[in-house]
XYZ file of C-alpha atoms in Angstrom:
458
model
C 72.402 102.045 107.405
C 69.275 103.707 106.044
C 69.451 106.979 104.072
C 67.420 108.815 106.785
C 70.304 108.271 109.080
C 72.635 110.197 106.833
C 70.378 113.220 106.510
C 71.747 115.078 109.522
C 75.243 114.749 108.162
C 74.136 115.974 104.747
C 72.280 118.953 106.214
C 75.275 120.055 108.284
C 77.630 119.541 105.372
C 75.449 121.599 102.987
C 76.530 124.723 104.902
C 80.172 123.962 104.130
C 79.307 123.426 100.423
C 77.571 126.724 100.286
C 80.866 128.397 101.465
C 82.828 126.544 98.877
C 80.552 127.232 95.892
C 82.422 130.325 94.804
C 85.657 128.353 94.307
C 86.406 127.763 90.727
C 87.347 124.150 90.140
C 90.119 123.022 87.738
C 89.110 121.555 84.409
C 90.485 118.166 83.548
C 91.038 116.532 80.229
C 89.193 113.250 80.579
C 90.460 112.032 77.258
C 93.944 111.816 78.815
C 92.825 110.674 82.289
C 93.939 112.224 85.572
C 97.689 112.234 85.993
C 100.164 113.708 88.436
C 102.721 116.135 87.203
C 104.901 117.140 90.244
C 106.891 120.263 89.898
C 110.600 120.514 90.581
C 111.465 121.297 94.192
C 112.849 124.768 94.650
C 115.019 123.699 97.587
C 118.056 121.639 96.878
C 118.937 119.564 99.948
C 122.537 119.477 98.848
C 122.694 123.261 99.211
C 124.645 123.987 102.350
C 122.266 126.739 103.192
C 119.439 124.268 103.534
C 121.496 121.647 105.409
C 123.146 123.852 108.073
C 123.597 121.519 111.080
C 123.630 124.549 113.324
C 120.310 125.901 112.128
C 117.383 123.482 112.148
C 114.989 126.202 110.789
C 116.900 126.015 107.520
C 116.991 122.211 107.572
C 119.342 119.682 109.150
C 121.303 116.931 107.444
C 121.574 113.813 109.603
C 124.530 111.476 109.183
C 122.391 108.920 107.430
C 121.031 111.505 104.955
C 117.720 112.022 106.810
C 116.708 115.637 106.105
C 114.078 117.741 107.839
C 112.952 121.360 107.964
C 110.806 122.724 110.829
C 107.942 124.869 109.561
C 105.867 125.761 112.684
C 105.979 125.236 116.356
C 102.974 125.550 118.732
C 102.864 124.996 122.412
C 99.714 123.803 124.287
C 98.881 123.335 127.916
C 96.759 120.315 128.556
C 93.588 122.423 128.907
C 94.372 124.413 125.725
C 94.741 121.186 123.802
C 91.599 119.579 125.168
C 89.656 122.772 124.592
C 90.881 122.894 121.001
C 89.664 119.330 120.549
C 86.335 120.247 121.965
C 85.902 122.957 119.399
C 86.474 120.337 116.633
C 84.539 117.593 118.312
C 81.771 118.835 120.629
C 80.898 115.191 121.548
C 84.334 115.106 123.312
C 83.072 116.870 126.495
C 82.795 113.738 128.657
C 86.110 112.346 127.601
C 87.742 115.742 128.262
C 86.818 115.654 131.900
C 88.044 112.033 132.285
C 91.406 112.802 130.590
C 91.900 115.926 132.742
C 91.646 113.697 135.819
C 93.973 110.837 134.767
C 96.616 112.767 132.723
C 100.076 113.228 134.321
C 100.378 116.389 136.313
C 101.655 119.511 134.446
C 101.717 117.674 131.083
C 102.047 119.979 128.058
C 102.482 119.427 124.307
C 104.855 120.965 121.730
C 103.729 120.440 118.184
C 106.032 120.817 115.168
C 104.998 120.721 111.598
C 107.959 119.674 109.443
C 108.985 118.843 105.882
C 111.007 115.746 105.056
C 112.376 113.952 101.954
C 110.590 111.038 100.428
C 110.149 109.493 96.946
C 107.225 109.579 94.558
C 105.851 106.810 92.335
C 108.663 107.397 89.843
C 111.353 107.032 92.495
C 112.139 110.694 92.297
C 112.997 112.647 95.389
C 110.379 115.003 96.651
C 109.292 116.703 99.893
C 106.288 115.811 102.041
C 104.987 117.160 105.292
C 104.136 115.699 108.772
C 103.360 116.698 112.319
C 105.468 115.728 115.378
C 103.898 116.080 118.861
C 106.282 116.015 121.845
C 105.074 115.796 125.525
C 106.752 117.984 128.111
C 106.299 118.065 131.914
C 107.357 120.939 134.188
C 109.280 122.323 131.224
C 111.281 119.154 130.660
C 110.805 116.217 128.388
C 108.135 113.873 129.655
C 109.042 110.241 130.366
C 109.128 108.932 126.835
C 108.736 105.279 126.001
C 107.379 104.876 122.430
C 106.872 106.753 119.252
C 103.333 106.562 117.790
C 102.809 106.592 114.059
C 99.489 107.962 113.141
C 98.446 106.859 109.670
C 95.691 109.362 108.668
C 92.221 108.225 107.361
C 90.706 109.167 104.041
C 90.467 112.925 103.510
C 89.309 114.655 100.414
C 90.675 117.995 101.477
C 94.399 118.230 100.734
C 94.957 120.643 103.616
C 92.852 119.001 106.333
C 95.683 116.740 107.247
C 97.799 116.074 110.332
C 100.324 118.800 109.720
C 97.587 121.472 109.678
C 95.203 120.471 112.508
C 94.757 118.706 115.866
C 93.329 115.228 116.195
C 92.509 112.614 118.765
C 95.733 110.723 118.118
C 97.693 113.376 119.935
C 96.089 112.114 123.189
C 98.878 109.477 123.198
C 101.302 112.416 123.737
C 99.272 113.400 126.843
C 100.451 110.098 128.413
C 104.126 110.537 127.456
C 104.401 109.202 123.902
C 105.664 111.368 121.028
C 103.388 111.162 117.906
C 104.402 111.559 114.307
C 101.553 111.887 111.726
C 102.686 112.005 108.086
C 100.609 113.642 105.419
C 100.414 111.142 102.509
C 101.775 112.097 99.091
C 99.200 114.419 97.564
C 98.402 116.142 100.820
C 99.957 119.024 102.730
C 102.982 120.543 100.959
C 102.930 117.747 98.335
C 99.497 118.730 97.073
C 100.737 118.971 93.528
C 100.406 115.154 93.511
C 97.263 113.144 93.042
C 95.930 112.122 96.524
C 97.247 108.676 97.434
C 94.331 106.337 98.252
C 95.364 102.751 99.167
C 98.568 102.655 97.198
C 100.388 100.534 99.693
C 104.084 100.711 98.746
C 103.996 104.431 98.170
C 102.168 105.106 101.404
C 104.631 102.928 103.364
C 107.642 104.517 101.774
C 106.431 108.029 102.750
C 105.618 106.988 106.236
C 108.994 105.371 106.840
C 110.724 108.467 105.697
C 108.598 110.612 108.009
C 109.257 108.310 111.011
C 112.988 108.340 110.355
C 113.027 112.149 110.254
C 110.906 112.334 113.466
C 113.365 110.036 115.286
C 116.222 112.366 114.238
C 114.288 115.480 115.276
C 113.577 113.964 118.692
C 117.276 113.271 119.292
C 118.356 116.730 118.066
C 119.756 119.140 120.620
C 118.400 121.925 118.531
C 114.952 121.254 120.103
C 116.491 120.531 123.510
C 114.724 117.220 123.587
C 117.727 114.894 123.539
C 115.625 111.668 123.399
C 117.690 108.532 123.104
C 116.490 107.118 119.837
C 115.359 104.957 118.195
C 112.172 104.611 120.183
C 110.066 101.538 119.863
C 107.151 102.207 117.485
C 103.399 101.661 117.825
C 101.808 101.801 114.393
C 98.142 102.974 114.420
C 95.504 103.753 111.837
C 91.713 103.680 111.152
C 89.900 103.248 107.839
C 92.435 104.039 105.093
C 94.832 104.674 107.967
C 94.276 101.020 109.081
C 95.123 99.876 105.582
C 98.249 102.061 105.579
C 99.280 100.832 109.032
C 99.253 97.278 107.743
C 101.028 98.352 104.526
C 103.723 99.929 106.670
C 104.279 96.701 108.671
C 104.387 94.705 105.433
C 107.010 97.037 103.989
C 109.127 96.857 107.133
C 108.997 93.015 107.138
C 109.595 92.633 103.399
C 111.249 95.617 101.657
C 112.851 97.794 104.308
C 116.616 98.490 104.313
C 118.745 97.689 107.335
C 118.870 101.340 108.345
C 115.068 101.642 108.069
C 114.641 98.539 110.262
C 116.992 99.961 112.772
C 115.209 103.359 112.771
C 111.628 102.196 112.720
C 111.254 99.263 115.113
C 107.513 98.443 115.180
C 106.391 96.761 118.366
C 102.676 96.552 117.646
C 100.247 97.571 114.913
C 96.654 98.641 115.464
C 94.440 98.472 112.438
C 90.836 99.762 112.466
C 88.304 99.008 109.711
C 90.581 99.148 106.697
C 90.153 97.754 103.164
C 92.972 95.258 103.578
C 91.576 93.396 100.602
C 90.173 96.029 98.314
C 87.807 93.890 96.299
C 85.177 93.323 99.143
C 85.233 97.080 99.567
C 84.684 97.815 95.848
C 82.084 95.036 95.362
C 80.140 96.323 98.386
C 80.141 99.793 96.781
C 78.948 98.458 93.484
C 76.118 96.559 94.924
C 74.505 99.337 96.919
C 71.083 100.472 95.916
C 71.655 104.019 97.079
C 75.224 105.106 97.111
C 76.193 108.096 99.221
C 79.847 107.176 99.516
C 80.664 106.984 95.801
C 83.293 109.777 96.031
C 85.648 107.547 98.005
C 85.577 104.823 95.429
C 86.235 107.479 92.778
C 89.166 108.677 94.876
C 90.586 105.173 94.663
C 90.011 105.078 90.881
C 91.754 108.484 90.390
C 94.682 107.281 92.556
C 95.004 103.958 90.706
C 95.096 105.740 87.296
C 97.938 107.796 88.602
C 99.961 105.276 90.628
C 99.444 102.122 88.660
C 100.368 103.200 85.111
C 101.343 99.705 84.180
C 97.756 98.542 85.060
C 95.570 101.566 84.707
C 97.477 103.901 82.391
C 95.314 103.158 79.319
C 92.065 103.967 81.045
C 90.499 107.232 82.090
C 88.000 108.482 84.623
C 85.161 108.506 82.085
C 85.590 104.691 81.606
C 84.469 104.232 85.249
C 81.668 106.766 85.720
C 78.553 107.834 83.879
C 78.453 111.047 81.675
C 76.152 112.509 84.252
C 78.923 112.352 86.897
C 81.377 114.011 84.485
C 78.758 116.675 83.669
C 78.187 117.482 87.400
C 82.035 117.933 87.818
C 82.191 115.496 90.742
C 85.639 114.184 89.714
C 86.985 117.774 89.588
C 85.594 118.453 93.020
C 87.385 115.419 94.491
C 90.647 115.893 92.542
C 90.868 119.614 93.461
C 91.466 118.762 97.048
C 89.522 121.927 98.089
C 86.675 120.227 99.918
C 86.421 117.985 103.011
C 84.705 114.638 102.971
C 81.361 115.859 104.378
C 81.225 118.635 101.670
C 82.020 116.125 98.969
C 79.253 113.704 100.142
C 76.710 116.509 100.302
C 77.801 117.853 96.973
C 77.283 114.441 95.555
C 73.854 114.340 97.102
C 72.916 117.850 96.105
C 73.913 117.421 92.461
C 72.984 113.749 91.877
C 70.163 113.188 94.385
C 69.448 109.867 95.990
C 71.115 107.909 93.210
C 71.633 104.302 92.420
C 75.042 102.866 91.632
C 74.013 102.680 87.997
C 73.586 106.435 87.993
C 77.164 106.884 89.077
C 79.286 104.079 87.740
C 79.512 103.114 84.072
C 77.977 99.852 82.739
C 81.512 98.555 82.133
C 82.370 98.841 85.840
C 79.239 97.109 86.961
C 79.701 94.238 84.457
C 82.089 91.732 86.039
C 82.826 90.300 82.587
C 84.081 93.623 81.140
C 87.741 94.507 80.534
C 87.289 97.648 82.652
C 86.083 95.617 85.667
C 88.926 93.160 84.999
C 91.486 95.897 84.951
C 90.105 97.436 88.146
C 90.234 94.078 89.842
C 93.884 93.605 88.847
C 94.725 97.048 90.269
C 92.864 96.180 93.525
C 94.466 92.765 93.790
C 97.874 94.387 93.348
C 97.238 96.503 96.452
C 95.761 93.671 98.570
C 97.716 93.300 101.856
C 96.615 89.759 102.660
C 97.958 87.926 99.684
C 101.362 86.355 99.582
C 102.304 87.806 103.043
C 101.473 87.231 106.660
C 102.730 89.554 109.443
C 105.429 88.403 111.809
C 104.790 91.251 114.267
C 101.865 91.747 116.644
C 98.669 93.174 114.965
C 95.294 93.981 116.455
C 92.418 94.346 113.971
C 89.275 96.211 114.965
C 85.896 96.530 113.069
C 82.380 97.479 114.075
C 80.030 94.810 112.906
C 77.455 97.408 111.559
C 79.976 99.540 109.711
C 78.106 101.450 107.072
C 81.127 102.437 104.853
C 83.821 99.819 105.155
C 82.293 96.259 104.977
C 83.303 94.030 107.865
C 84.170 91.480 105.174
C 87.424 93.361 104.688
C 88.532 92.444 108.137
C 87.033 88.974 107.782
C 89.221 88.438 104.814
C 92.258 89.277 106.900
C 91.123 86.925 109.671
C 90.699 84.144 107.156
C 94.189 84.719 105.795
C 95.900 84.972 109.240
C 93.735 82.288 111.069
C 96.790 80.331 112.310
C 98.829 83.302 113.562
C 99.031 83.658 117.332
C 100.444 87.183 117.055
C 97.297 88.482 115.308
C 93.953 89.211 117.095
C 90.576 90.467 116.002
C 87.830 92.465 117.772
C 84.363 92.810 116.210
C 82.500 95.547 118.032
C 78.783 95.670 118.479
C 78.546 98.833 120.581
C 75.195 100.642 119.793
C 75.672 103.708 117.742
C 73.027 106.501 118.236
C 70.581 107.066 115.450
C 71.655 109.733 112.959
C 75.377 109.082 113.422
C 77.398 107.333 110.657
C 78.592 104.059 112.055
C 81.999 104.205 110.454
C 82.946 107.568 111.943
C 81.487 106.852 115.353
C 83.313 103.464 115.493
C 86.532 105.291 114.689
C 86.081 107.214 117.954
C 85.565 103.966 119.796
C 88.719 102.512 118.156
C 90.802 105.499 119.266
C 89.364 105.487 122.734
C 90.535 101.868 123.091
C 93.943 102.973 121.880
C 94.217 105.576 124.495
C 93.345 103.087 127.178
C 96.096 100.926 125.783
C 98.510 103.850 126.269
C 97.881 103.786 130.013
C 99.267 100.229 130.149
C 102.516 100.968 128.297
């Protein structure tokens, strides 16, 4: 995709950057690298006050040690929800009319943001956040068949996450399916951690814990839902979310405990345009002549330094990027979690200009014979989802052939690895994308539209 096609995005995003310029960014010690130092949790889940089975607002202790705490409840009529989506996504107008016509009569949505227990990279217990969307009809629970797990895509803002905003994925609830959307570690209430970018085991661990908590909430009489659980699970994600959806399936098939397998019964996994094998993604980034999406690769590097200490602990951010990038404070902007993706891209463009990869990444990264490149490759290989494992469950892979951010080779690598599996299918989309719209983002809307059409068949 040519740079001119990105200019409308950049111009719009510049307005957001202008609003954020007054925010003072944290200063990082690059000699030590970026690390995560989570603080001790103030709430003790063993404290009876926080595990009162008669008061879910203070937290509820399930028999199998699943804990949750409800933080916020919002009720939407169908029109209120669709109008809210339209504010966020003006291009949604046509789909809104269609959904209004085909949605079940009197369908409404209750959304609950909640906290749950999970573990960090050290195996220490911590709390994370998630959103649960429950459909109701005529004041009663809608006919519920499946639980949808929404694995969220890359987000550079630590607060623009499922627990804090609406998204397209909640359209599944319109057709009777509860949706649970976890914030990955580093987002939402766990924002004292480095943002998790393609750290497969950690993301899967967090998501399993969120799904277990959601199943318990759904069966809790405290919400008057009384759903018979466990529900069968549909596991969905696009971009980094597609990667994490496949990571979740791998975890469930290879590492999950018996209680986790009983509580999270995945029926089908839908993966859209994910970096299932990270090296094609990184090599594509390093070969670009003009590199607008460099912040996302830097996000991965920051995450790998934190969550792969055995591989990356001896390296620091300045080993991977040029002094100019350090001087322009682009790593601080990303690591702060204060800015959304469009703002980060435009900030990068505003401060660095129409750069080449050599202006952004260090010589050591671009030299495939260097120790830095070798170390990065080892970290990426450790997070590959298509090596030494093949899915037993049903998986559908989707990728737009003209994707301008995530190279289609990532999905091709999965197809080559799983060529002999009848339970796995691949769709390569060639739907025309209007000029001026990033293909990756627009294809994401196509992917979720196909998912909603699937919901009508369930």
